[in-house]
């Protein structure tokens, strides 16, 4: 690891001040992505601004029937919170399958969506549930938050404070995971609210996306069979040592059908 | 710029000067000589370095010492009672031969103790799932899982864990 100075601000304003005008400063949340990156010397920040002491970034509350979850809330907190299990159980289930217990004890919602790893789980939830990302400056619709591989709509120096997830009538996230890292080789989150269905796919492409053909088919008939005739075009999907694009295309359909079947 | 961190380690107050980039595991092993916590990888995947921070299991190789300011840390050295009586999890690993070379063992034990805090009577599947972040190159996991299940039984039937020093 290259040397850096560490700062532990106690308020959001102080964190924003430390960040502004310093291009080489970086925020740290749970550090579960950032610290391994620093250890491999893939990044060289001059200053690390640890958000761990900023109290109002943590916690889960009910809002407008859905849930508002602070950016610094850990995956384990979401996994075990009775409130999440009651209001959006599929979200608690997703959080409980991220990485391993120790990663979940430190890794955070904000860190996960800002990092926007193509294989991360939470981006699937943000798209499928039609979430809104809140920052220290504005609100960003979940649908326009993920802009590319490891890229988001955030401006430099902008800090995610919370994510608001509306409550679906039912939802289910199914992931085909990499057995070593537990990241999604393909993950599909299906959410149904009234007559509307959203289907989000993560792990398969440069970043999470909505599978609109499946949404239309499921809106007509909410059954796993309704997906049978659909095909997924592998040409835009990822191909790596874990899975070819063709295999990922196949898995998208299988995971979507399993998610729907699990909601019956 | 060096910084000063103050925390409690196995119930003892500790104050040390470290660098911003000093990892918690380096503070434990190199500054405090607590070499029971191991380092088995540089990708945050093996779990040999697991300790408890404020009662929760974390990978001490993926946390900065600075982030432990004010925290209460328990390492494998802090698990047994002051008179040397093993924690029931340590005793179960010994009884069921849950180790071979022993490299993964401190992390396994710390992780398994955290599991029983969440779930005092886990199923075999739940034990295996919980230990996903702990890699063992020797045992094939079978006796590790057996040890954890047996410890859960022992602890349910009243054999009290010695209050771990810092928790
Ligand atoms: C072994 C292992 C297995 C894993 N498996 C999975 C898995 O199966 N699925 C999965 O989804 N993830 C997985 N992860 C990643 C894990 O979920 C991370 O916790 C997460 O990606 C990053 O969150 P963090 O809080 O650790 O962020 P950090 O590592 O601290 O930060 C990540 C990035 O986000 C920025 N950032 C953090 N918070 C904010 C904020 N509030 N506002 C603006 N920018 C911010 C940081 O500057 C940094 O660039 C795994 C990680 C490990 C080590
Ligand atoms: S040393 Fe391998 S996870 Fe920490
Ligand atoms: S006993 Fe050797 S690595 Fe587990």
Short mmCIF file of C-alpha atoms and ligand atoms in Angstrom, two decimals:
data_model
loop_
_atom_site.label_atom_id
_atom_site.label_comp_id
_atom_site.label_asym_id
_atom_site.label_seq_id
_atom_site.Cartn_x
_atom_site.Cartn_y
_atom_site.Cartn_z
CA UNK A 1 0.00 0.00 0.00
CA UNK A 2 1.24 3.50 -0.80
CA UNK A 3 1.21 5.94 2.11
CA UNK A 4 -1.76 8.27 2.62
CA UNK A 5 -3.18 10.50 5.32
CA UNK A 6 -6.36 9.34 6.97
CA UNK A 7 -9.21 11.58 8.13
CA UNK A 8 -12.17 10.59 10.28
CA UNK A 9 -14.77 13.37 9.96
CA UNK A 10 -17.82 13.27 12.23
CA UNK A 11 -20.22 15.17 10.01
CA UNK A 12 -21.20 15.00 6.37
CA UNK A 13 -20.26 18.66 5.90
CA UNK A 14 -16.76 18.03 7.19
CA UNK A 15 -16.38 15.00 4.89
CA UNK A 16 -17.51 17.04 1.88
CA UNK A 17 -15.08 19.83 2.80
CA UNK A 18 -12.15 17.42 3.05
CA UNK A 19 -13.08 15.95 -0.32
CA UNK A 20 -13.71 19.17 -2.23
CA UNK A 21 -10.87 20.52 -4.29
CA UNK A 22 -8.65 17.52 -3.56
CA UNK A 23 -8.64 15.29 -6.62
CA UNK A 24 -6.38 12.75 -4.92
CA UNK A 25 -8.62 12.27 -1.89
CA UNK A 26 -10.89 9.24 -1.70
CA UNK A 27 -13.84 8.31 0.47
CA UNK A 28 -13.74 5.06 2.41
CA UNK A 29 -16.87 3.25 3.56
CA UNK A 30 -16.45 -0.40 4.66
CA UNK A 31 -13.14 -0.67 2.83
CA UNK A 32 -13.99 -4.17 1.56
CA UNK A 33 -13.28 -3.15 -2.03
CA UNK A 34 -11.04 -0.16 -1.43
CA UNK A 35 -8.51 -1.74 0.95
CA UNK A 36 -7.83 -4.76 -1.33
CA UNK A 37 -7.42 -2.26 -4.21
CA UNK A 38 -4.93 -0.22 -2.18
CA UNK A 39 -3.05 -3.35 -1.14
CA UNK A 40 -2.54 -4.20 -4.78
CA UNK A 41 -1.39 -0.63 -5.44
CA UNK A 42 -4.12 -0.16 -8.01
CA UNK A 43 -4.96 3.23 -6.49
CA UNK A 44 -2.83 5.89 -4.88
CA UNK A 45 -4.97 8.37 -2.94
CA UNK A 46 -3.17 11.13 -1.05
CA UNK A 47 -5.90 11.22 1.59
CA UNK A 48 -8.53 8.73 2.73
CA UNK A 49 -11.70 10.14 4.22
CA UNK A 50 -13.28 7.45 6.38
CA UNK A 51 -17.06 7.85 6.63
CA UNK A 52 -17.22 5.45 9.61
CA UNK A 53 -17.76 8.19 12.21
CA UNK A 54 -20.46 10.09 10.31
CA UNK A 55 -23.44 8.97 12.37
CA UNK A 56 -26.37 10.08 10.23
CA UNK A 57 -25.30 7.85 7.31
CA UNK A 58 -26.25 4.67 9.19
CA UNK A 59 -29.61 3.08 9.83
CA UNK A 60 -32.82 1.86 8.29
CA UNK A 61 -36.24 3.50 8.52
CA UNK A 62 -39.65 3.07 7.01
CA UNK A 63 -40.59 5.89 4.65
CA UNK A 64 -43.60 6.19 2.34
CA UNK A 65 -44.30 2.47 2.76
CA UNK A 66 -40.78 1.55 1.61
CA UNK A 67 -37.36 1.63 3.24
CA UNK A 68 -34.71 4.30 3.43
CA UNK A 69 -31.31 2.80 4.16
CA UNK A 70 -28.29 4.92 5.08
CA UNK A 71 -25.26 4.64 2.80
CA UNK A 72 -23.03 3.38 5.65
CA UNK A 73 -25.44 0.61 6.68
CA UNK A 74 -23.62 -2.73 6.48
CA UNK A 75 -24.82 -5.71 4.48
CA UNK A 76 -25.15 -7.66 7.77
CA UNK A 77 -27.42 -4.99 9.25
CA UNK A 78 -29.71 -5.19 6.21
CA UNK A 79 -29.58 -9.01 6.29
CA UNK A 80 -30.66 -9.30 9.93
CA UNK A 81 -32.92 -6.22 10.41
CA UNK A 82 -36.47 -7.33 11.31
CA UNK A 83 -37.75 -4.19 9.54
CA UNK A 84 -36.17 -5.24 6.23
CA UNK A 85 -37.36 -8.83 6.64
CA UNK A 86 -40.89 -7.53 7.15
CA UNK A 87 -41.06 -4.80 4.48
CA UNK A 88 -38.78 -6.10 1.67
CA UNK A 89 -37.70 -9.65 2.58
CA UNK A 90 -36.10 -10.20 -0.84
CA UNK A 91 -33.69 -7.34 -0.06
CA UNK A 92 -32.65 -8.90 3.26
CA UNK A 93 -32.08 -12.15 1.37
CA UNK A 94 -29.91 -10.41 -1.23
CA UNK A 95 -27.79 -8.73 1.46
CA UNK A 96 -27.36 -12.07 3.25
CA UNK A 97 -25.79 -13.61 0.14
CA UNK A 98 -23.15 -10.95 -0.49
CA UNK A 99 -19.62 -12.29 -0.05
CA UNK A 100 -19.15 -13.89 3.36
CA UNK A 101 -20.09 -13.05 6.94
CA UNK A 102 -16.99 -10.91 7.56
CA UNK A 103 -17.39 -8.94 4.31
CA UNK A 104 -21.04 -8.36 5.27
CA UNK A 105 -20.02 -7.08 8.71
CA UNK A 106 -17.99 -4.24 7.14
CA UNK A 107 -19.19 -3.71 3.55
CA UNK A 108 -21.87 -1.06 3.01
CA UNK A 109 -24.77 -0.30 0.68
CA UNK A 110 -23.24 3.03 -0.39
CA UNK A 111 -19.83 1.51 -1.11
CA UNK A 112 -21.40 -1.25 -3.16
CA UNK A 113 -23.49 0.94 -5.46
CA UNK A 114 -20.80 3.63 -5.88
CA UNK A 115 -18.17 1.03 -6.71
CA UNK A 116 -20.65 -0.46 -9.25
CA UNK A 117 -18.75 -3.67 -9.84
CA UNK A 118 -20.39 -5.45 -12.80
CA UNK A 119 -20.86 -8.51 -10.55
CA UNK A 120 -22.19 -6.67 -7.47
CA UNK A 121 -25.61 -7.58 -6.07
CA UNK A 122 -27.11 -4.30 -4.84
CA UNK A 123 -27.26 -2.64 -8.28
CA UNK A 124 -29.81 -5.35 -9.17
CA UNK A 125 -31.96 -4.31 -6.21
CA UNK A 126 -31.72 -0.60 -7.05
CA UNK A 127 -33.03 -1.24 -10.59
CA UNK A 128 -35.62 -3.91 -9.78
CA UNK A 129 -37.17 -1.99 -6.90
CA UNK A 130 -37.07 1.38 -8.70
CA UNK A 131 -34.97 2.88 -5.91
CA UNK A 132 -33.81 6.48 -5.56
CA UNK A 133 -30.22 7.30 -4.62
CA UNK A 134 -29.83 10.30 -2.29
CA UNK A 135 -26.61 12.30 -2.14
CA UNK A 136 -25.41 15.35 -0.26
CA UNK A 137 -26.53 17.38 -3.30
CA UNK A 138 -29.57 15.78 -4.93
CA UNK A 139 -31.70 12.71 -5.60
CA UNK A 140 -30.84 10.43 -8.52
CA UNK A 141 -33.33 7.95 -10.01
CA UNK A 142 -31.91 4.43 -9.67
CA UNK A 143 -32.61 3.86 -13.37
CA UNK A 144 -30.03 6.50 -14.33
CA UNK A 145 -27.48 5.89 -11.56
CA UNK A 146 -25.39 3.10 -13.12
CA UNK A 147 -23.75 4.41 -16.27
CA UNK A 148 -21.11 1.82 -17.14
CA UNK A 149 -18.51 -0.56 -15.75
CA UNK A 150 -17.46 0.91 -12.34
CA UNK A 151 -19.13 4.19 -13.48
CA UNK A 152 -22.03 6.06 -11.89
CA UNK A 153 -23.90 9.34 -12.38
CA UNK A 154 -22.17 10.86 -9.31
CA UNK A 155 -20.21 14.08 -9.75
CA UNK A 156 -16.67 14.26 -8.37
CA UNK A 157 -16.85 14.97 -4.65
CA UNK A 158 -20.50 13.89 -4.36
CA UNK A 159 -21.36 11.65 -1.39
CA UNK A 160 -24.17 9.09 -1.35
CA UNK A 161 -26.13 9.49 1.89
CA UNK A 162 -28.96 6.94 1.53
CA UNK A 163 -31.02 4.85 -0.85
CA UNK A 164 -34.80 4.80 -0.81
CA UNK A 165 -36.35 1.47 -1.86
CA UNK A 166 -40.11 1.41 -2.57
CA UNK A 167 -41.83 -1.71 -1.28
CA UNK A 168 -42.89 -4.19 -3.98
CA UNK A 169 -45.85 -6.55 -3.46
CA UNK A 170 -43.38 -9.36 -3.93
CA UNK A 171 -39.80 -9.80 -5.07
CA UNK A 172 -37.07 -12.35 -5.42
CA UNK A 173 -33.36 -12.24 -6.20
CA UNK A 174 -31.68 -15.35 -7.60
CA UNK A 175 -27.96 -15.44 -8.13
CA UNK A 176 -25.68 -17.91 -9.81
CA UNK A 177 -22.58 -17.13 -7.86
CA UNK A 178 -18.91 -17.52 -8.38
CA UNK A 179 -18.07 -20.25 -5.88
CA UNK A 180 -14.80 -18.58 -4.84
CA UNK A 181 -15.79 -14.93 -4.45
CA UNK A 182 -19.58 -15.33 -4.13
CA UNK A 183 -19.98 -12.40 -6.57
CA UNK A 184 -22.77 -12.81 -9.13
CA UNK A 185 -21.81 -14.55 -12.36
CA UNK A 186 -25.43 -13.71 -13.13
CA UNK A 187 -28.04 -12.40 -10.70
CA UNK A 188 -31.67 -11.62 -11.56
CA UNK A 189 -34.02 -9.62 -9.32
CA UNK A 190 -37.71 -9.75 -10.19
CA UNK A 191 -40.12 -7.37 -8.41
CA UNK A 192 -43.88 -7.07 -8.84
CA UNK A 193 -45.90 -4.08 -7.72
CA UNK A 194 -49.58 -4.10 -8.68
CA UNK A 195 -49.60 -4.99 -12.37
CA UNK A 196 -46.08 -3.70 -12.99
CA UNK A 197 -43.08 -6.04 -13.15
CA UNK A 198 -39.42 -5.06 -13.11
CA UNK A 199 -36.60 -7.46 -13.97
CA UNK A 200 -33.02 -6.41 -13.25
CA UNK A 201 -29.95 -8.36 -14.31
CA UNK A 202 -26.53 -8.01 -12.70
CA UNK A 203 -23.24 -9.83 -13.28
CA UNK A 204 -23.96 -10.40 -16.96
CA UNK A 205 -22.87 -7.15 -18.61
CA UNK A 206 -20.74 -4.04 -17.99
CA UNK A 207 -23.26 -2.96 -15.38
CA UNK A 208 -26.69 -3.94 -14.15
CA UNK A 209 -29.56 -3.46 -16.62
CA UNK A 210 -33.32 -4.02 -16.90
CA UNK A 211 -34.48 -6.88 -19.10
CA UNK A 212 -37.47 -5.14 -20.66
CA UNK A 213 -38.59 -8.05 -22.86
CA UNK A 214 -39.00 -10.17 -19.72
CA UNK A 215 -40.82 -7.35 -17.95
CA UNK A 216 -43.36 -7.18 -20.81
CA UNK A 217 -43.81 -10.94 -20.96
CA UNK A 218 -44.31 -11.16 -17.18
CA UNK A 219 -46.75 -8.26 -17.19
CA UNK A 220 -48.90 -10.24 -19.64
CA UNK A 221 -48.58 -13.50 -17.70
CA UNK A 222 -46.69 -13.75 -14.43
CA UNK A 223 -45.39 -17.29 -14.84
CA UNK A 224 -41.96 -18.80 -15.38
CA UNK A 225 -43.32 -20.26 -18.65
CA UNK A 226 -43.93 -16.76 -19.98
CA UNK A 227 -40.13 -16.38 -20.27
CA UNK A 228 -39.65 -19.62 -22.17
CA UNK A 229 -39.83 -18.15 -25.68
CA UNK A 230 -37.49 -15.23 -24.92
CA UNK A 231 -33.83 -15.22 -25.88
CA UNK A 232 -31.03 -13.08 -24.49
CA UNK A 233 -28.53 -11.66 -26.97
CA UNK A 234 -25.03 -12.59 -25.77
CA UNK A 235 -23.25 -10.00 -27.92
CA UNK A 236 -23.23 -7.31 -25.18
CA UNK A 237 -22.55 -9.70 -22.30
CA UNK A 238 -19.32 -10.32 -20.42
CA UNK A 239 -17.07 -13.21 -21.24
CA UNK A 240 -14.31 -14.16 -18.80
CA UNK A 241 -12.66 -17.18 -17.24
CA UNK A 242 -15.76 -17.79 -15.10
CA UNK A 243 -18.36 -17.90 -17.87
CA UNK A 244 -18.71 -17.19 -21.59
CA UNK A 245 -21.20 -14.63 -22.86
CA UNK A 246 -23.36 -17.44 -24.25
CA UNK A 247 -23.43 -19.18 -20.87
CA UNK A 248 -24.30 -15.92 -19.14
CA UNK A 249 -27.15 -15.36 -21.63
CA UNK A 250 -28.46 -18.82 -20.76
CA UNK A 251 -28.14 -18.13 -17.02
CA UNK A 252 -30.10 -14.87 -17.26
CA UNK A 253 -33.16 -16.79 -18.38
CA UNK A 254 -32.68 -19.62 -15.88
CA UNK A 255 -32.23 -17.24 -12.94
CA UNK A 256 -35.23 -15.14 -14.03
CA UNK A 257 -37.43 -18.24 -14.24
CA UNK A 258 -36.26 -19.40 -10.81
CA UNK A 259 -36.98 -15.96 -9.34
CA UNK A 260 -40.51 -15.97 -10.75
CA UNK A 261 -41.10 -19.55 -9.63
CA UNK A 262 -39.92 -18.56 -6.14
CA UNK A 263 -42.52 -15.81 -5.98
CA UNK A 264 -45.49 -18.11 -6.68
CA UNK B 1 1.65 11.43 8.86
CA UNK B 2 1.70 9.05 11.86
CA UNK B 3 -1.46 8.92 13.92
CA UNK B 4 -2.26 7.69 17.39
CA UNK B 5 -4.89 5.01 17.92
CA UNK B 6 -6.35 3.96 21.23
CA UNK B 7 -8.41 0.82 21.51
CA UNK B 8 -8.97 -2.14 23.75
CA UNK B 9 -7.38 -5.46 22.77
CA UNK B 10 -8.50 -8.54 24.69
CA UNK B 11 -9.69 -6.28 27.47
CA UNK B 12 -6.46 -4.30 27.82
CA UNK B 13 -6.27 -0.63 26.82
CA UNK B 14 -3.69 -0.03 24.10
CA UNK B 15 -2.37 3.20 22.57
CA UNK B 16 -0.01 3.04 19.60
CA UNK B 17 1.40 5.32 16.97
CA UNK B 18 0.72 3.90 13.49
CA UNK B 19 0.69 5.01 9.87
CA UNK B 20 -2.57 5.75 8.08
CA UNK B 21 -2.01 2.65 5.97
CA UNK B 22 -1.27 0.31 8.90
CA UNK B 23 -3.73 -2.58 8.82
CA UNK B 24 -5.43 -3.79 11.98
CA UNK B 25 -3.70 -7.16 11.52
CA UNK B 26 -0.30 -5.39 11.39
CA UNK B 27 -1.10 -3.53 14.60
CA UNK B 28 -2.01 -6.82 16.27
CA UNK B 29 0.89 -8.92 14.98
CA UNK B 30 3.74 -6.46 14.54
CA UNK B 31 3.04 -3.79 17.16
CA UNK B 32 1.45 -5.95 19.86
CA UNK B 33 3.07 -9.33 19.15
CA UNK B 34 -0.30 -11.09 18.99
CA UNK B 35 0.69 -13.53 16.27
CA UNK B 36 -2.25 -15.88 16.78
CA UNK B 37 -4.06 -13.87 14.12
CA UNK B 38 -2.72 -15.08 10.77
CA UNK B 39 -2.41 -13.64 7.27
CA UNK B 40 -3.08 -16.19 4.54
CA UNK B 41 -3.82 -14.11 1.44
CA UNK B 42 -3.73 -10.60 0.05
CA UNK B 43 -7.18 -10.71 -1.54
CA UNK B 44 -9.43 -10.62 1.56
CA UNK B 45 -10.68 -14.13 0.87
CA UNK B 46 -9.10 -16.65 3.25
CA UNK B 47 -10.31 -15.57 6.70
CA UNK B 48 -7.11 -16.58 8.54
CA UNK B 49 -7.08 -13.03 9.97
CA UNK B 50 -10.59 -12.96 11.48
CA UNK B 51 -10.92 -11.16 14.84
CA UNK B 52 -13.88 -9.58 16.60
CA UNK B 53 -14.30 -5.81 16.54
CA UNK B 54 -17.02 -4.68 18.94
CA UNK B 55 -18.27 -8.26 19.01
CA UNK B 56 -18.49 -8.77 15.24
CA UNK B 57 -16.17 -10.95 13.17
CA UNK B 58 -14.15 -9.01 10.60
CA UNK B 59 -11.11 -9.60 8.43
CA UNK B 60 -8.35 -7.71 10.21
CA UNK B 61 -6.36 -7.61 6.95
CA UNK B 62 -9.16 -5.54 5.40
CA UNK B 63 -9.53 -2.91 8.07
CA UNK B 64 -7.14 -0.09 8.91
CA UNK B 65 -5.82 0.21 12.45
CA UNK B 66 -7.14 3.79 12.36
CA UNK B 67 -10.66 2.44 11.86
CA UNK B 68 -10.37 0.56 15.14
CA UNK B 69 -9.98 3.80 17.13
CA UNK B 70 -12.09 3.41 20.28
CA UNK B 71 -13.09 -0.15 19.41
CA UNK B 72 -12.92 -3.27 21.49
CA UNK B 73 -10.97 -6.00 19.69
CA UNK B 74 -10.85 -9.68 20.64
CA UNK B 75 -8.27 -11.99 19.08
CA UNK B 76 -7.83 -15.74 19.46
CA UNK B 77 -5.49 -14.99 22.39
CA UNK B 78 -8.39 -13.36 24.23
CA UNK B 79 -10.86 -16.20 23.91
CA UNK B 80 -9.77 -18.57 26.68
CA UNK B 81 -10.50 -17.76 30.32
CA UNK B 82 -7.71 -15.98 32.24
CA UNK B 83 -6.87 -19.30 33.98
CA UNK B 84 -6.29 -20.93 30.59
CA UNK B 85 -9.59 -22.85 30.38
CA UNK B 86 -10.33 -23.08 26.69
CA UNK B 87 -13.40 -21.41 25.21
CA UNK B 88 -15.95 -24.17 24.35
CA UNK B 89 -15.26 -23.55 20.63
CA UNK B 90 -11.53 -24.10 21.13
CA UNK B 91 -12.25 -27.20 23.20
CA UNK B 92 -14.59 -28.53 20.49
CA UNK B 93 -11.96 -28.03 17.77
CA UNK B 94 -9.51 -30.01 19.90
CA UNK B 95 -12.01 -32.73 20.77
CA UNK B 96 -13.15 -33.25 17.16
CA UNK B 97 -9.76 -32.80 15.54
CA UNK B 98 -11.02 -29.74 13.64
CA UNK B 99 -7.53 -28.83 12.49
CA UNK B 100 -4.47 -30.26 10.84
CA UNK B 101 -1.73 -27.69 10.19
CA UNK B 102 -3.63 -25.11 12.28
CA UNK B 103 -3.03 -22.14 10.01
CA UNK B 104 -6.71 -21.42 9.38
CA UNK B 105 -7.78 -22.34 12.92
CA UNK B 106 -7.70 -18.97 14.72
CA UNK B 107 -9.86 -17.41 12.01
CA UNK B 108 -12.18 -20.43 11.91
CA UNK B 109 -12.69 -20.32 15.67
CA UNK B 110 -13.33 -16.56 15.76
CA UNK B 111 -15.76 -16.82 12.86
CA UNK B 112 -17.58 -19.80 14.40
CA UNK B 113 -17.94 -18.00 17.76
CA UNK B 114 -19.62 -15.13 15.91
CA UNK B 115 -21.99 -17.58 14.20
CA UNK B 116 -23.24 -18.91 17.53
CA UNK B 117 -23.87 -15.34 18.70
CA UNK B 118 -26.33 -14.94 15.81
CA UNK B 119 -27.64 -18.46 15.70
CA UNK B 120 -27.14 -20.65 18.78
CA UNK B 121 -28.39 -23.81 17.02
CA UNK B 122 -27.26 -23.75 13.41
CA UNK B 123 -27.88 -26.58 10.97
CA UNK B 124 -24.95 -28.19 9.21
CA UNK B 125 -25.79 -26.17 6.08
CA UNK B 126 -25.85 -22.94 8.09
CA UNK B 127 -22.43 -23.72 9.57
CA UNK B 128 -20.99 -24.41 6.12
CA UNK B 129 -22.53 -21.21 4.72
CA UNK B 130 -21.26 -19.10 7.59
CA UNK B 131 -17.72 -20.42 7.19
CA UNK B 132 -17.59 -19.52 3.48
CA UNK B 133 -15.15 -16.73 4.24
CA UNK B 134 -12.73 -19.13 5.94
CA UNK B 135 -10.58 -21.29 3.72
CA UNK B 136 -8.87 -24.46 4.98
CA UNK B 137 -6.34 -26.23 2.78
CA UNK B 138 -6.06 -29.30 5.01
CA UNK B 139 -9.15 -30.70 6.64
CA UNK B 140 -11.81 -30.81 3.96
CA UNK B 141 -13.94 -28.94 6.54
CA UNK B 142 -15.67 -32.08 7.81
CA UNK B 143 -14.29 -32.04 11.35
CA UNK B 144 -14.47 -28.27 11.54
CA UNK B 145 -18.21 -28.42 10.91
CA UNK B 146 -18.52 -31.25 13.42
CA UNK B 147 -16.67 -29.19 16.04
CA UNK B 148 -18.92 -26.16 15.53
CA UNK B 149 -22.10 -28.25 15.75
CA UNK B 150 -20.86 -29.98 18.87
CA UNK B 151 -19.91 -26.66 20.47
CA UNK B 152 -23.43 -25.37 19.79
CA UNK B 153 -24.81 -28.42 21.63
CA UNK B 154 -22.42 -27.94 24.57
CA UNK B 155 -23.21 -24.26 24.90
CA UNK B 156 -26.97 -24.90 24.73
CA UNK B 157 -26.77 -27.49 27.47
CA UNK B 158 -25.49 -24.83 29.80
CA UNK B 159 -21.72 -25.02 29.70
CA UNK B 160 -21.09 -21.30 29.76
CA UNK B 161 -18.52 -19.67 27.53
CA UNK B 162 -15.98 -17.88 29.69
CA UNK B 163 -16.88 -14.23 29.11
CA UNK B 164 -14.43 -13.41 26.34
CA UNK B 165 -12.17 -10.75 27.72
CA UNK B 166 -13.48 -7.81 25.77
CA UNK B 167 -17.03 -8.67 24.86
C1 LIG C 1 -14.04 -11.59 -0.45
C2 LIG C 1 -15.06 -10.60 -0.94
C3 LIG C 1 -16.25 -11.07 -1.51
C4 LIG C 1 -17.21 -10.16 -1.98
N1 LIG C 1 -18.36 -10.67 -2.52
C5 LIG C 1 -19.32 -9.83 -2.98
C6 LIG C 1 -20.54 -10.32 -3.51
O1 LIG C 1 -20.80 -11.52 -3.56
N2 LIG C 1 -21.45 -9.41 -3.97
C7 LIG C 1 -21.23 -8.07 -3.89
O2 LIG C 1 -22.10 -7.31 -4.31
N3 LIG C 1 -20.10 -7.57 -3.37
C8 LIG C 1 -19.13 -8.42 -2.90
N4 LIG C 1 -17.99 -7.89 -2.35
C9 LIG C 1 -17.82 -6.42 -2.28
C10 LIG C 1 -18.43 -5.89 -0.99
O3 LIG C 1 -19.84 -5.95 -1.05
C11 LIG C 1 -18.00 -4.44 -0.73
O4 LIG C 1 -18.40 -4.21 0.58
C12 LIG C 1 -18.60 -3.37 -1.59
O5 LIG C 1 -18.45 -3.57 -2.96
C13 LIG C 1 -17.97 -2.03 -1.31
O6 LIG C 1 -18.48 -1.53 -0.14
P1 LIG C 1 -17.57 -0.90 0.97
O7 LIG C 1 -18.50 -0.31 1.97
O8 LIG C 1 -16.61 -1.90 1.44
O9 LIG C 1 -16.87 0.30 0.17
P2 LIG C 1 -15.36 0.78 0.05
O10 LIG C 1 -14.50 -0.35 -0.37
O11 LIG C 1 -14.97 1.50 1.28
O12 LIG C 1 -15.53 1.84 -1.13
C14 LIG C 1 -15.78 1.46 -2.45
C15 LIG C 1 -15.82 2.70 -3.34
O13 LIG C 1 -16.98 3.47 -3.11
C16 LIG C 1 -16.66 4.80 -2.73
N5 LIG C 1 -17.65 5.17 -1.71
C17 LIG C 1 -17.95 4.43 -0.60
N6 LIG C 1 -18.99 4.98 0.07
C18 LIG C 1 -19.35 6.10 -0.61
C19 LIG C 1 -20.38 7.07 -0.42
N7 LIG C 1 -21.24 7.01 0.60
N8 LIG C 1 -20.48 8.07 -1.33
C20 LIG C 1 -19.62 8.14 -2.39
N9 LIG C 1 -18.64 7.23 -2.61
C21 LIG C 1 -18.51 6.22 -1.75
C22 LIG C 1 -15.24 4.74 -2.25
O14 LIG C 1 -14.58 5.98 -2.46
C23 LIG C 1 -14.65 3.65 -3.12
O15 LIG C 1 -14.29 4.16 -4.36
C24 LIG C 1 -17.00 -8.76 -1.88
C25 LIG C 1 -15.80 -8.28 -1.29
C26 LIG C 1 -14.85 -9.18 -0.82
C27 LIG C 1 -13.60 -8.65 -0.20
S1 LIG C 2 -5.48 -12.71 5.40
FE1 LIG C 2 -6.79 -13.70 3.97
S2 LIG C 2 -8.68 -12.73 4.42
FE2 LIG C 2 -7.34 -11.68 5.72
S1 LIG C 3 -5.85 -26.90 9.18
FE1 LIG C 3 -4.39 -26.38 7.68
S2 LIG C 3 -5.41 -24.76 6.64
FE2 LIG C 3 -6.94 -25.50 7.92
#
